[in-house]
PDB file of C-alpha atoms in Angstrom:
ATOM      1  CA  MET A   1     -21.567  -1.776  -0.800  1.00  0.00           C
ATOM      2  CA  PHE A   2     -18.225  -0.341  -1.348  1.00  0.00           C
ATOM      3  CA  SER A   3     -15.439  -2.647  -2.357  1.00  0.00           C
ATOM      4  CA  VAL A   4     -11.683  -2.169  -2.671  1.00  0.00           C
ATOM      5  CA  THR A   5     -11.712  -4.598  -5.661  1.00  0.00           C
ATOM      6  CA  MET A   6     -14.373  -2.616  -7.418  1.00  0.00           C
ATOM      7  CA  VAL A   7     -12.446   0.711  -6.691  1.00  0.00           C
ATOM      8  CA  THR A   8      -9.032  -0.714  -7.944  1.00  0.00           C
ATOM      9  CA  ARG A   9     -10.741  -2.270 -10.953  1.00  0.00           C
ATOM     10  CA  LYS A  10     -12.181   1.061 -11.853  1.00  0.00           C
ATOM     11  CA  ALA A  11      -8.727   2.702 -11.218  1.00  0.00           C
ATOM     12  CA  SER A  12      -7.000   0.163 -13.303  1.00  0.00           C
ATOM     13  CA  LYS A  13      -9.353   0.863 -16.177  1.00  0.00           C
ATOM     14  CA  GLU A  14      -8.269   4.478 -16.055  1.00  0.00           C
ATOM     15  CA  ILE A  15      -4.662   3.940 -16.695  1.00  0.00           C
ATOM     16  CA  GLY A  16      -3.571   6.152 -19.538  1.00  0.00           C
ATOM     17  CA  LYS A  17      -0.536   7.371 -21.216  1.00  0.00           C
ATOM     18  CA  THR A  18       0.398  10.932 -21.405  1.00  0.00           C
ATOM     19  CA  PRO A  19       2.216  12.246 -24.498  1.00  0.00           C
ATOM     20  CA  GLY A  20       5.268  11.908 -22.521  1.00  0.00           C
ATOM     21  CA  GLY A  21       4.624   8.387 -21.948  1.00  0.00           C
ATOM     22  CA  ASN A  22       4.064   8.577 -18.083  1.00  0.00           C
ATOM     23  CA  VAL A  23       0.971   6.804 -16.333  1.00  0.00           C
ATOM     24  CA  ALA A  24      -1.022   9.993 -15.748  1.00  0.00           C
ATOM     25  CA  ARG A  25      -4.694   9.193 -15.619  1.00  0.00           C
ATOM     26  CA  TYR A  26      -6.470   7.327 -12.766  1.00  0.00           C
ATOM     27  CA  ASP A  27      -9.774   8.012 -10.988  1.00  0.00           C
ATOM     28  CA  GLN A  28      -8.415  10.138  -8.092  1.00  0.00           C
ATOM     29  CA  ALA A  29     -11.564   9.888  -6.117  1.00  0.00           C
ATOM     30  CA  ALA A  30     -11.566   6.179  -6.296  1.00  0.00           C
ATOM     31  CA  MET A  31      -8.074   5.877  -5.233  1.00  0.00           C
ATOM     32  CA  VAL A  32      -8.671   8.088  -2.236  1.00  0.00           C
ATOM     33  CA  ALA A  33     -11.706   6.298  -1.350  1.00  0.00           C
ATOM     34  CA  ALA A  34      -9.717   2.901  -1.553  1.00  0.00           C
ATOM     35  CA  LEU A  35      -7.119   4.298   0.888  1.00  0.00           C
ATOM     36  CA  LYS A  36      -9.791   5.574   3.258  1.00  0.00           C
ATOM     37  CA  PHE A  37     -11.537   2.072   3.083  1.00  0.00           C
ATOM     38  CA  ALA A  38      -8.138   0.221   3.645  1.00  0.00           C
ATOM     39  CA  HIS A  39      -7.324   2.523   6.712  1.00  0.00           C
ATOM     40  CA  SER A  40     -10.844   2.054   8.083  1.00  0.00           C
ATOM     41  CA  ASN A  41     -10.591  -1.719   7.874  1.00  0.00           C
ATOM     42  CA  LEU A  42      -7.073  -1.847   9.486  1.00  0.00           C
ATOM     43  CA  ASP A  43      -7.215  -3.728  12.658  1.00  0.00           C
ATOM     44  CA  GLY A  44      -4.815  -2.190  14.950  1.00  0.00           C
ATOM     45  CA  LEU A  45      -5.177  -4.513  17.688  1.00  0.00           C
ATOM     46  CA  LYS A  46      -4.524  -7.551  15.671  1.00  0.00           C
ATOM     47  CA  VAL A  47      -1.513  -5.736  13.998  1.00  0.00           C
ATOM     48  CA  LYS A  48      -0.321  -5.172  17.622  1.00  0.00           C
ATOM     49  CA  GLU A  49      -0.865  -8.912  18.654  1.00  0.00           C
ATOM     50  CA  LEU A  50       0.898 -10.116  15.574  1.00  0.00           C
ATOM     51  CA  VAL A  51       3.966  -7.733  15.931  1.00  0.00           C
ATOM     52  CA  ASP A  52       4.179  -8.796  19.613  1.00  0.00           C
ATOM     53  CA  LYS A  53       4.132 -12.409  18.484  1.00  0.00           C
ATOM     54  CA  LYS A  54       6.356 -12.394  15.353  1.00  0.00           C
ATOM     55  CA  GLY A  55       8.531  -9.263  16.029  1.00  0.00           C
ATOM     56  CA  ILE A  56       8.573  -6.195  13.678  1.00  0.00           C
ATOM     57  CA  ASP A  57      10.939  -7.862  11.173  1.00  0.00           C
ATOM     58  CA  GLY A  58       8.772 -11.236  11.077  1.00  0.00           C
ATOM     59  CA  TYR A  59       5.568  -9.113  10.748  1.00  0.00           C
ATOM     60  CA  ILE A  60       7.072  -7.252   7.835  1.00  0.00           C
ATOM     61  CA  ASN A  61       8.157 -10.432   6.165  1.00  0.00           C
ATOM     62  CA  HIS A  62       4.670 -11.930   6.762  1.00  0.00           C
ATOM     63  CA  CYS A  63       3.000  -8.915   5.077  1.00  0.00           C
ATOM     64  CA  ALA A  64       5.503  -9.031   2.332  1.00  0.00           C
ATOM     65  CA  LEU A  65       4.708 -12.771   1.665  1.00  0.00           C
ATOM     66  CA  LEU A  66       0.937 -11.990   1.608  1.00  0.00           C
ATOM     67  CA  ALA A  67       1.606  -9.292  -0.992  1.00  0.00           C
ATOM     68  CA  ALA A  68       3.718 -11.611  -3.012  1.00  0.00           C
ATOM     69  CA  THR A  69       0.936 -14.228  -3.086  1.00  0.00           C
ATOM     70  CA  THR A  70      -1.438 -11.829  -5.020  1.00  0.00           C
ATOM     71  CA  GLY A  71       1.521 -10.609  -7.101  1.00  0.00           C
ATOM     72  CA  VAL A  72       2.194 -14.313  -8.355  1.00  0.00           C
ATOM     73  CA  ALA A  73      -1.514 -15.153  -8.765  1.00  0.00           C
ATOM     74  CA  SER A  74      -2.069 -11.972 -10.847  1.00  0.00           C
ATOM     75  CA  GLY A  75       0.834 -12.668 -13.213  1.00  0.00           C
ATOM     76  CA  MET A  76       0.796 -16.445 -13.597  1.00  0.00           C
ATOM     77  CA  GLY A  77      -1.562 -16.618 -16.441  1.00  0.00           C
ATOM     78  CA  GLY A  78      -0.286 -13.549 -18.235  1.00  0.00           C
ATOM     79  CA  ALA A  79      -2.676 -11.219 -19.793  1.00  0.00           C
ATOM     80  CA  ALA A  80      -5.600 -13.538 -19.160  1.00  0.00           C
ATOM     81  CA  THR A  81      -5.282 -13.035 -15.376  1.00  0.00           C
ATOM     82  CA  LEU A  82      -4.657  -9.337 -15.536  1.00  0.00           C
ATOM     83  CA  VAL A  83      -8.233  -8.255 -15.808  1.00  0.00           C
ATOM     84  CA  LEU A  84      -9.212  -9.570 -12.289  1.00  0.00           C
ATOM     85  CA  GLY A  85      -5.818 -10.186 -10.817  1.00  0.00           C
ATOM     86  CA  VAL A  86      -4.469  -6.600 -11.106  1.00  0.00           C
ATOM     87  CA  PRO A  87      -7.360  -4.876  -9.137  1.00  0.00           C
ATOM     88  CA  ALA A  88      -7.125  -7.630  -6.404  1.00  0.00           C
ATOM     89  CA  ASP A  89      -3.287  -7.271  -6.456  1.00  0.00           C
ATOM     90  CA  MET A  90      -3.342  -3.598  -5.956  1.00  0.00           C
ATOM     91  CA  ALA A  91      -6.027  -3.807  -3.154  1.00  0.00           C
ATOM     92  CA  ASN A  92      -3.947  -6.529  -1.282  1.00  0.00           C
ATOM     93  CA  THR A  93      -0.540  -4.627  -1.705  1.00  0.00           C
ATOM     94  CA  ILE A  94      -2.114  -1.440  -0.309  1.00  0.00           C
ATOM     95  CA  ALA A  95      -3.616  -3.477   2.587  1.00  0.00           C
ATOM     96  CA  GLN A  96      -0.326  -4.877   3.428  1.00  0.00           C
ATOM     97  CA  GLN A  97       1.349  -1.671   3.080  1.00  0.00           C
ATOM     98  CA  PHE A  98      -1.014  -0.169   5.608  1.00  0.00           C
ATOM     99  CA  ARG A  99      -0.546  -3.051   8.003  1.00  0.00           C
ATOM    100  CA  VAL A 100       3.275  -2.596   7.833  1.00  0.00           C
ATOM    101  CA  THR A 101       2.870   1.160   8.389  1.00  0.00           C
ATOM    102  CA  MET A 102       0.616   0.587  11.510  1.00  0.00           C
ATOM    103  CA  ALA A 103       3.047  -2.314  12.736  1.00  0.00           C
ATOM    104  CA  VAL A 104       5.969   0.208  12.590  1.00  0.00           C
ATOM    105  CA  ILE A 105       4.068   2.868  14.187  1.00  0.00           C
ATOM    106  CA  TYR A 106       3.134   0.514  17.038  1.00  0.00           C
ATOM    107  CA  HIS A 107       6.668  -0.738  17.190  1.00  0.00           C
ATOM    108  CA  LYS A 108       8.149   2.680  17.402  1.00  0.00           C
ATOM    109  CA  THR A 109       5.494   4.543  19.540  1.00  0.00           C
ATOM    110  CA  GLY A 110       3.231   1.967  21.230  1.00  0.00           C
ATOM    111  CA  SER A 111       0.200   3.377  19.515  1.00  0.00           C
ATOM    112  CA  TYR A 112      -1.799   1.159  17.232  1.00  0.00           C
ATOM    113  CA  SER A 113      -4.709   3.633  16.426  1.00  0.00           C
ATOM    114  CA  LEU A 114      -4.153   6.795  14.287  1.00  0.00           C
ATOM    115  CA  SER A 115      -6.546   9.053  12.631  1.00  0.00           C
ATOM    116  CA  PHE A 116      -6.732   8.732   8.796  1.00  0.00           C
ATOM    117  CA  GLU A 117      -4.921  12.170   8.431  1.00  0.00           C
ATOM    118  CA  GLU A 118      -1.966  11.308  10.661  1.00  0.00           C
ATOM    119  CA  PHE A 119      -1.669   7.753   9.276  1.00  0.00           C
ATOM    120  CA  MET A 120      -1.423   9.224   5.739  1.00  0.00           C
ATOM    121  CA  LYS A 121       1.284  11.828   6.734  1.00  0.00           C
ATOM    122  CA  ILE A 122       3.405   8.850   7.759  1.00  0.00           C
ATOM    123  CA  VAL A 123       2.627   6.952   4.666  1.00  0.00           C
ATOM    124  CA  ALA A 124       3.610  10.018   2.687  1.00  0.00           C
ATOM    125  CA  VAL A 125       6.921  10.550   4.431  1.00  0.00           C
ATOM    126  CA  SER A 126       7.834   6.837   3.875  1.00  0.00           C
ATOM    127  CA  LEU A 127       7.062   7.324   0.110  1.00  0.00           C
ATOM    128  CA  GLY A 128       9.058  10.424  -0.099  1.00  0.00           C
ATOM    129  CA  VAL A 129       5.814  12.492  -0.731  1.00  0.00           C
ATOM    130  CA  GLU A 130       5.847  16.042   0.583  1.00  0.00           C
ATOM    131  CA  VAL A 131       3.560  16.450   3.506  1.00  0.00           C
ATOM    132  CA  GLY A 132       1.282  19.540   2.984  1.00  0.00           C
ATOM    133  CA  THR A 133      -2.065  20.222   1.392  1.00  0.00           C
ATOM    134  CA  GLN A 134      -3.819  17.450  -0.597  1.00  0.00           C
ATOM    135  CA  VAL A 135      -1.385  14.872   0.978  1.00  0.00           C
ATOM    136  CA  VAL A 136      -3.977  12.027   0.559  1.00  0.00           C
ATOM    137  CA  VAL A 137      -4.245  12.848  -3.247  1.00  0.00           C
ATOM    138  CA  ARG A 138      -0.548  12.920  -3.568  1.00  0.00           C
ATOM    139  CA  VAL A 139      -0.085   9.659  -1.597  1.00  0.00           C
ATOM    140  CA  ALA A 140      -2.799   8.104  -3.920  1.00  0.00           C
ATOM    141  CA  ALA A 141      -1.054   9.028  -6.829  1.00  0.00           C
ATOM    142  CA  GLU A 142       2.275   7.924  -5.848  1.00  0.00           C
ATOM    143  CA  ILE A 143       1.029   4.483  -4.758  1.00  0.00           C
ATOM    144  CA  PHE A 144      -0.990   4.198  -7.938  1.00  0.00           C
ATOM    145  CA  LYS A 145       2.222   5.083  -9.932  1.00  0.00           C
ATOM    146  CA  ARG A 146       4.410   2.513  -8.111  1.00  0.00           C
ATOM    147  CA  LEU A 147       1.943  -0.275  -8.414  1.00  0.00           C
ATOM    148  CA  THR A 148       0.915   0.221 -11.986  1.00  0.00           C
ATOM    149  CA  ALA A 149       4.652   0.425 -12.994  1.00  0.00           C
ATOM    150  CA  LYS A 150       4.953  -3.340 -12.458  1.00  0.00           C
ATOM    151  CA  ILE A 151       2.113  -4.327 -14.731  1.00  0.00           C
ATOM    152  CA  ALA A 152       4.023  -4.814 -18.066  1.00  0.00           C
ATOM    153  CA  GLY A 153       6.130  -7.638 -16.564  1.00  0.00           C
ATOM    154  CA  LYS A 154       3.013  -9.521 -15.792  1.00  0.00           C
ATOM    155  CA  PHE A 155       1.998 -10.180 -19.561  1.00  0.00           C
ATOM    156  CA  VAL A 156       4.541 -13.082 -19.806  1.00  0.00           C
ATOM    157  CA  PRO A 157       2.740 -16.259 -18.385  1.00  0.00           C
ATOM    158  CA  ILE A 158       4.497 -17.967 -15.321  1.00  0.00           C
ATOM    159  CA  LEU A 159       7.381 -15.425 -15.562  1.00  0.00           C
ATOM    160  CA  GLY A 160       4.846 -12.623 -14.873  1.00  0.00           C
ATOM    161  CA  GLY A 161       4.015 -14.358 -11.628  1.00  0.00           C
ATOM    162  CA  VAL A 162       7.487 -14.439 -10.589  1.00  0.00           C
ATOM    163  CA  ILE A 163       7.970 -10.806 -11.412  1.00  0.00           C
ATOM    164  CA  GLY A 164       4.819  -9.790  -9.737  1.00  0.00           C
ATOM    165  CA  GLY A 165       5.407 -11.665  -6.537  1.00  0.00           C
ATOM    166  CA  GLY A 166       9.065 -10.463  -6.370  1.00  0.00           C
ATOM    167  CA  LEU A 167       8.142  -6.881  -7.112  1.00  0.00           C
ATOM    168  CA  ASN A 168       5.362  -6.942  -4.332  1.00  0.00           C
ATOM    169  CA  TYR A 169       7.657  -8.493  -1.833  1.00  0.00           C
ATOM    170  CA  GLY A 170      10.371  -5.950  -2.657  1.00  0.00           C
ATOM    171  CA  PHE A 171       7.877  -3.150  -2.371  1.00  0.00           C
ATOM    172  CA  ILE A 172       6.575  -4.192   1.066  1.00  0.00           C
ATOM    173  CA  THR A 173      10.022  -4.872   2.519  1.00  0.00           C
ATOM    174  CA  ALA A 174      11.251  -1.526   1.147  1.00  0.00           C
ATOM    175  CA  GLN A 175       8.477   0.265   2.903  1.00  0.00           C
ATOM    176  CA  GLY A 176       9.159  -1.508   5.874  1.00  0.00           C
ATOM    177  CA  LYS A 177      12.693  -0.404   5.819  1.00  0.00           C
ATOM    178  CA  ALA A 178      11.785   3.107   4.995  1.00  0.00           C
ATOM    179  CA  LEU A 179       9.296   3.399   7.958  1.00  0.00           C
ATOM    180  CA  LEU A 180      11.739   1.818  10.418  1.00  0.00           C
ATOM    181  CA  ALA A 181      14.205   4.517   9.532  1.00  0.00           C
ATOM    182  CA  LEU A 182      11.881   7.280  10.270  1.00  0.00           C
ATOM    183  CA  ASP A 183      12.304   9.449  13.338  1.00  0.00           C
ATOM    184  CA  PHE A 184       8.830   9.473  14.856  1.00  0.00           C
ATOM    185  CA  ASP A 185       9.717  11.783  17.464  1.00  0.00           C
ATOM    186  CA  LYS A 186      10.569  14.280  14.833  1.00  0.00           C
ATOM    187  CA  LEU A 187       7.408  13.414  12.765  1.00  0.00           C
ATOM    188  CA  SER A 188       5.104  14.217  15.813  1.00  0.00           C
ATOM    189  CA  SER A 189       6.939  17.485  16.683  1.00  0.00           C
ATOM    190  CA  SER A 190       6.413  18.698  13.112  1.00  0.00           C
ATOM    191  CA  SER A 191       2.710  18.083  13.182  1.00  0.00           C
TER     192      SER A 191
END
């Protein structure tokens, strides 16, 4: 059985530094598989129902709070909680990002079901990744880079939880704002 936690745990073990100091190594296939898994488990109808109930801003805030929860939990114990906490935090943050993406797509277009390829194009544009060949690989690399950049702050117990929760909340709300600013009519005409 395939598990996002297993995939992100494997991906987090692959973090390495290049001579220039940038995070460069990760298991590309595992990250792409994690994105596909997250998309395939995205319940568009449930997202639609919650957006209809809470409104788009309320739903984005709801997802940001869910992402903040694992950010806090993975950073509360410092280095001791990072081993299991970081993979779970990455998986949850990706899931919340995808839920927010689907919610904004529904809010803007009325559709709550997109193919993986079309969905990833929208994710790419919202992250500032150029859409073209290997878009999924480039999106995976960008998400991995953004999510692993916050790990250092989690080494300090308790403060790490505040940092992790705040960064996750900020990441999801920023993604929501970026998605809401997209011109979906322009996106669909350029496909």
